[in-house]
Every structure is written in structure tokens, then in C-alpha cells.
Coordinates of C-alpha atoms in Angstrom, one line a residue:
T1 CA 0.0 0.0 0.0
A2 CA 2.8 2.4 0.9
V3 CA 4.5 1.8 -2.5
L4 CA 1.2 2.6 -4.3
I5 CA 0.6 5.8 -2.3
V6 CA 4.1 7.0 -2.9
A7 CA 4.1 6.2 -6.6
C8 CA 0.5 7.3 -7.2
P9 CA 1.5 10.5 -9.1
C10 CA 3.6 8.4 -11.3
A11 CA 1.5 5.3 -11.9
L12 CA 3.1 4.7 -15.3
A13 CA 6.4 4.2 -13.5
L14 CA 5.0 1.1 -12.0
A15 CA 3.1 -0.1 -15.1
I16 CA 6.0 -1.3 -17.1
P17 CA 7.9 -3.3 -14.4
F18 CA 4.6 -4.8 -13.1
T19 CA 3.6 -5.8 -16.7
Y20 CA 7.0 -7.2 -17.7
G21 CA 7.4 -9.0 -14.4
N22 CA 4.1 -10.6 -14.9
I23 CA 5.0 -11.6 -18.5
L24 CA 8.1 -13.3 -17.2
R25 CA 6.1 -15.2 -14.6
L26 CA 3.5 -16.3 -17.2
F27 CA 6.1 -17.4 -19.7
T28 CA 8.0 -19.4 -17.0
S29 CA 4.8 -21.2 -16.1
K30 CA 4.4 -22.2 -19.8
G31 CA 8.0 -23.5 -20.2
V32 CA 9.5 -20.3 -21.8
F33 CA 12.4 -18.9 -19.7
L34 CA 13.7 -15.5 -20.6
K35 CA 16.9 -14.1 -19.4
N36 CA 15.5 -10.7 -18.2
V37 CA 12.9 -8.1 -19.0
N38 CA 15.1 -6.5 -21.6
T39 CA 14.7 -9.6 -23.7
I40 CA 11.0 -8.8 -23.9
E41 CA 11.7 -5.4 -25.5
H42 CA 14.3 -6.9 -27.8
I43 CA 11.7 -9.5 -29.0
Q44 CA 9.3 -6.7 -29.8
D45 CA 11.8 -5.2 -32.3
V46 CA 12.6 -8.4 -34.2
D47 CA 11.8 -8.4 -37.9
Y48 CA 13.9 -11.4 -39.1
I49 CA 13.8 -14.9 -37.6
I50 CA 16.4 -17.6 -38.4
F51 CA 15.8 -21.2 -37.5
D52 CA 18.4 -24.0 -37.2
K53 CA 17.2 -27.3 -38.7
T54 CA 18.2 -30.4 -36.8
G55 CA 16.9 -30.4 -33.2
T56 CA 15.1 -27.1 -33.8
I57 CA 12.4 -27.6 -36.4
T58 CA 12.9 -31.3 -36.3
D59 CA 12.2 -33.5 -33.3
S60 CA 15.4 -35.1 -31.8
N61 CA 13.4 -37.8 -30.1
K62 CA 11.9 -39.0 -33.3
T63 CA 15.0 -38.9 -35.5
E64 CA 15.9 -42.4 -36.9
G65 CA 19.4 -43.3 -37.8
N66 CA 20.2 -46.1 -40.3
Y67 CA 23.7 -47.5 -40.9
H68 CA 25.1 -48.2 -44.3
G69 CA 28.5 -49.7 -44.9
L70 CA 30.8 -52.5 -43.9
P71 CA 29.5 -54.8 -41.2
L72 CA 30.2 -53.7 -37.7
S73 CA 31.1 -56.1 -34.9
S74 CA 29.5 -55.9 -31.6
D75 CA 32.7 -54.3 -30.2
Q76 CA 32.7 -51.7 -32.9
K77 CA 29.1 -50.8 -32.2
T78 CA 30.0 -50.5 -28.6
Y79 CA 32.9 -48.1 -29.4
I80 CA 30.6 -45.9 -31.6
K81 CA 27.8 -45.8 -29.1
S82 CA 30.2 -45.0 -26.2
V83 CA 31.6 -42.0 -28.1
C84 CA 28.2 -40.7 -29.2
T85 CA 26.9 -41.0 -25.6
H86 CA 29.1 -38.1 -24.7
S87 CA 27.5 -35.7 -27.2
S88 CA 24.1 -34.0 -26.9
H89 CA 23.9 -33.3 -30.6
P90 CA 20.6 -34.6 -32.0
L91 CA 22.4 -36.9 -34.6
S92 CA 24.6 -38.4 -31.8
I93 CA 21.4 -39.2 -29.8
A94 CA 19.9 -40.8 -32.9
I95 CA 23.0 -43.0 -33.4
V96 CA 22.9 -44.0 -29.7
N97 CA 19.2 -45.0 -30.2
A98 CA 20.0 -46.9 -33.4
L99 CA 22.6 -48.9 -31.5
F100 CA 20.2 -49.8 -28.7
D101 CA 21.6 -53.4 -28.3
A102 CA 25.2 -52.2 -27.8
T103 CA 26.8 -51.5 -24.4
V104 CA 28.6 -48.4 -23.3
L105 CA 32.2 -48.3 -22.2
D106 CA 34.5 -45.6 -20.7
I107 CA 36.4 -43.5 -23.3
D108 CA 39.6 -41.5 -23.3
K109 CA 40.7 -38.3 -25.0
F110 CA 37.2 -37.3 -26.1
Q111 CA 37.1 -34.3 -28.3
D112 CA 34.0 -32.6 -29.8
E113 CA 35.0 -30.3 -32.7
I114 CA 31.9 -28.1 -33.0
G115 CA 30.3 -28.4 -36.4
K116 CA 32.6 -31.2 -37.6
G117 CA 32.5 -34.3 -35.4
L118 CA 33.7 -36.4 -32.5
S119 CA 36.9 -38.2 -31.8
A120 CA 38.0 -40.4 -28.9
I121 CA 39.9 -43.4 -27.8
C122 CA 37.9 -46.5 -26.7
E123 CA 39.8 -49.5 -25.4
G124 CA 42.8 -48.4 -27.4
H125 CA 40.9 -47.9 -30.6
K126 CA 40.7 -44.5 -32.3
I127 CA 37.2 -43.6 -33.2
K128 CA 36.2 -40.6 -35.5
I129 CA 32.5 -39.8 -36.1
G130 CA 31.4 -36.8 -38.1
S131 CA 31.0 -35.0 -41.5
A132 CA 32.7 -36.1 -44.7
A133 CA 35.1 -33.2 -44.5
F134 CA 36.0 -34.2 -40.9
I135 CA 36.7 -37.9 -41.9
F136 CA 38.2 -37.5 -45.3
G137 CA 39.5 -34.0 -45.3
A138 CA 38.3 -33.5 -48.9
Q139 CA 36.4 -30.3 -49.6
E140 CA 34.5 -31.8 -52.5
L141 CA 32.8 -34.3 -50.2
I142 CA 31.3 -31.7 -47.9
Q143 CA 28.0 -32.0 -49.6
S144 CA 27.8 -35.7 -48.8
K145 CA 25.0 -36.7 -46.6
G146 CA 25.0 -38.4 -43.2
V147 CA 27.4 -39.0 -40.4
F148 CA 30.6 -40.9 -41.3
I149 CA 32.4 -43.5 -39.2
E150 CA 36.2 -44.2 -39.1
I151 CA 37.8 -46.8 -36.8
D152 CA 41.6 -47.0 -36.4
G153 CA 42.0 -45.0 -39.6
E154 CA 39.7 -47.1 -41.7
Y155 CA 36.4 -45.8 -43.1
Y156 CA 33.5 -48.2 -42.4
G157 CA 30.3 -46.5 -43.4
S158 CA 27.8 -43.8 -42.5
F159 CA 24.5 -43.2 -40.7
E160 CA 21.7 -41.6 -42.6
F161 CA 18.8 -40.1 -40.9
N162 CA 15.0 -39.8 -41.2
H163 CA 13.9 -36.6 -39.5
S164 CA 10.4 -35.9 -38.2
Y165 CA 9.3 -32.3 -37.9
R166 CA 8.1 -30.9 -34.6
I167 CA 4.4 -31.0 -33.9
G168 CA 2.7 -27.7 -35.0
L169 CA 5.6 -26.6 -37.3
Q170 CA 3.3 -25.8 -40.2
E171 CA 1.0 -23.7 -38.1
V172 CA 3.9 -21.9 -36.5
M173 CA 5.5 -21.1 -39.9
N174 CA 2.1 -20.0 -41.3
N175 CA 1.8 -17.4 -38.6
I176 CA 5.4 -16.3 -38.4
T177 CA 5.9 -15.8 -42.2
K178 CA 3.0 -13.3 -42.2
K179 CA 4.9 -11.0 -39.8
Y180 CA 8.6 -11.7 -40.2
Q181 CA 11.3 -12.5 -42.7
V182 CA 12.3 -16.2 -42.2
A183 CA 15.4 -18.2 -43.0
I184 CA 16.7 -21.7 -42.3
L185 CA 20.4 -21.8 -41.4
S186 CA 21.7 -25.3 -40.9
G187 CA 25.0 -27.1 -40.5
D188 CA 23.4 -30.3 -42.0
S189 CA 22.8 -31.4 -45.5
D190 CA 20.0 -30.1 -47.8
Q191 CA 18.4 -33.6 -47.9
Q192 CA 15.1 -32.3 -46.8
S193 CA 15.2 -28.9 -48.5
A194 CA 12.1 -29.7 -50.7
S195 CA 9.9 -30.6 -47.8
I196 CA 11.2 -27.6 -45.7
R197 CA 10.5 -25.3 -48.6
A198 CA 6.9 -26.5 -48.7
I199 CA 6.5 -25.7 -45.0
I200 CA 8.2 -22.3 -44.8
G201 CA 7.2 -20.9 -48.3
Q202 CA 9.0 -19.8 -51.4
D203 CA 10.2 -16.4 -50.1
A204 CA 12.2 -17.8 -47.1
Q205 CA 15.9 -18.2 -47.5
M206 CA 17.5 -21.6 -46.9
H207 CA 21.2 -22.2 -46.2
F208 CA 22.7 -25.7 -45.6
N209 CA 26.1 -27.2 -44.8
K210 CA 27.1 -24.0 -42.9
S211 CA 29.8 -24.1 -40.2
P212 CA 29.3 -22.3 -36.9
K213 CA 31.4 -19.4 -38.2
E214 CA 29.4 -19.1 -41.3
K215 CA 26.2 -19.1 -39.2
L216 CA 27.6 -16.2 -37.2
E217 CA 28.6 -14.3 -40.3
K218 CA 25.1 -14.7 -41.8
V219 CA 23.6 -13.1 -38.7
K220 CA 26.1 -10.2 -38.9
E221 CA 25.3 -9.8 -42.6
L222 CA 21.5 -9.5 -41.9
Q223 CA 22.2 -7.0 -39.0
G224 CA 24.4 -5.0 -41.4
A225 CA 21.4 -4.8 -43.8
G226 CA 19.3 -3.2 -41.0
Y227 CA 17.4 -6.3 -39.7
T228 CA 16.8 -7.0 -36.0
V229 CA 17.5 -10.7 -35.9
M230 CA 16.2 -13.6 -33.7
M231 CA 18.2 -16.8 -33.9
I232 CA 16.5 -20.0 -32.8
G233 CA 18.8 -23.0 -32.3
D234 CA 19.5 -25.9 -30.0
G235 CA 23.2 -26.6 -29.6
L236 CA 26.8 -25.5 -29.4
N237 CA 27.1 -25.3 -33.2
D238 CA 24.6 -22.4 -33.0
A239 CA 26.4 -20.7 -30.0
G240 CA 28.1 -17.9 -32.0
A241 CA 25.0 -17.1 -34.0
L242 CA 22.8 -17.1 -30.9
K243 CA 25.2 -14.7 -29.1
Q244 CA 25.5 -12.4 -32.1
A245 CA 21.7 -12.2 -32.8
N246 CA 19.7 -9.5 -31.2
V247 CA 17.7 -12.3 -29.5
G248 CA 19.0 -15.8 -29.2
L249 CA 16.5 -18.6 -28.2
V250 CA 17.3 -22.2 -27.6
I251 CA 14.8 -25.1 -28.0
S252 CA 15.4 -27.6 -25.2
D253 CA 14.3 -31.3 -25.3
E254 CA 15.9 -32.1 -22.0
A255 CA 16.0 -29.7 -19.1
N256 CA 19.3 -31.3 -17.8
N257 CA 21.1 -30.9 -21.1
F258 CA 23.7 -28.2 -21.5
S259 CA 22.4 -25.1 -23.4
P260 CA 24.6 -22.5 -25.0
A261 CA 24.5 -18.9 -23.7
C262 CA 21.3 -17.3 -25.0
D263 CA 18.5 -14.9 -24.1
G264 CA 15.8 -17.5 -23.6
I265 CA 15.1 -21.2 -23.5
I266 CA 11.9 -22.8 -24.8
N267 CA 10.8 -26.2 -23.7
S268 CA 10.4 -28.2 -26.9
S269 CA 6.8 -29.1 -26.0
Q270 CA 6.0 -25.4 -26.3
F271 CA 7.4 -25.0 -29.8
K272 CA 3.9 -25.2 -31.3
N273 CA 3.0 -22.0 -29.4
L274 CA 6.1 -20.0 -30.5
S275 CA 4.0 -17.6 -32.6
V276 CA 1.7 -17.1 -29.7
F277 CA 4.6 -16.1 -27.4
L278 CA 6.0 -13.7 -29.9
S279 CA 2.6 -12.0 -30.4
Y280 CA 2.0 -11.8 -26.7
T281 CA 5.3 -9.8 -26.1
K282 CA 3.8 -7.1 -28.3

């Protein structure tokens, strides 16, 4: 009561913090966690939204991995699964799920080269898992699809993936493309480009096989052109772009998974309401 009496001549001074504070509380109850009230104002200014593909507009829990190549022994499957278990990337999770009958061992010298792949030592065997460029070092193979497997310097085969889009994606894009410029900016292949184009429309830009640095540079390019950019991603390969963007949002499938620095985190179950949250901030 004392606060209201003192502030009575300046009621507007209380209106904004009360309103924004209430928005933060409401969003939190719905699984949308914003860094601070400044993020609300920044969202209001956004006119260009960039989406990552894998794990962002696709559902990590429904991604299926299929192996093609030389036969793998039970030990080799164990080595691959053991390495992928240490990565939160959606394709690593899909490989772990595909090798459901393999066990998991301790590994040594694990290294995650963001945007490229994984390497580790498992029971003395050197395992490399990642892009064609990471495995072969040949630039002309960058467009090759899938995640490639190398064991003790020998190439064995690759995992290819069937992705499922998140529930409500079409409705989200229908609403967002009416109000914002939209782009897809992905480090993965363009294997699903036709189906994505059908969802996001002919006017949206799509960029595939982009490194984390190239994602960052694309955000800078758009900002230099006068756009206020929101980047929506899910992992470390989006970290630079998320930080550079005027607003960086992370889609989270697991609350206990590591998330890169960002302005907000959205529980994946709430992705279908993304356009509603954006409209509500205004």
C-alpha cells in the first residue's frame, strides 16, 4: 500500500515493471524462460527470424538413424555408441538410439569439434565420427549426406537419418511468415530442402552445410542490412549465431542438457506455441 501511495502520481512508472514482471512469470509457467525483462523489449523489435534445422524444427526424439556400410562387430558398435553417448547433438542421440543393443564403455581423450564431429579413444581404438570433411578432409565431399564412421584410420560407413518435424511446425510457420522474414540456417545437408520449402514458403531463404562461423557471419550480414535478428537453435554449433543475434532462443528437449548462452530457453513441448509467445510480447 505504501508503495502505491508514494508512486501514485507516477503510476506509469509502475506499469512497465509490473507488466513485464508478470509476463516473465506467465512465460515461465508455460515453459518459456527469458533471461530478463530487456529480452521482452528486444523481441518486440525483431523483424527477421532464423531457424536452425536439426533439433530445432525437427524432433530429436523422433530422428531415426540407419547405418550403411561395412558390417560392424558388436565391439565396434559399442565403441561408436560409447563416443556418441558423450555428445548432446541430435544426430549423436539418434546414433545411440539406433545402436540400442550395444553396451557403453568408458572412453579416453574425447574431443568434440563443433560443427565437424567427434573423436575419442575407446579400449585403445581411435574412433572418429562426423562429417565427410572431418573424416576424409576432402572439400568436394562436404555436400555428402550423413554422419561418417572411421575406426583406427579405416572408413567403415555412415549413418543416414530420417527426420520428423516438430508438432505444430506448419502452423507456426504460417503465422510467423506473415509478420517476419524467415530463414533456415543449418549445418546439416540439404536432404530435406524440398519438404522444408513446402512448409516455410517460397520467399524464405535456406542455407545448408554451414559451419558455426558461417552461421555467425550470416547473422552479422543481416544485421548490417538493417534487420533485427532472432536466432532459434538448439546446440553448441549455434552458439556464435545465438550470441550475435539481437535475440537468441534455444529449443530444449531435455532440461538437464547443456544449453549455449542465450536470451531465452523454450521447452520443446511449447514450440507449437512459438508464434503465440512472440505475439504476446507485443
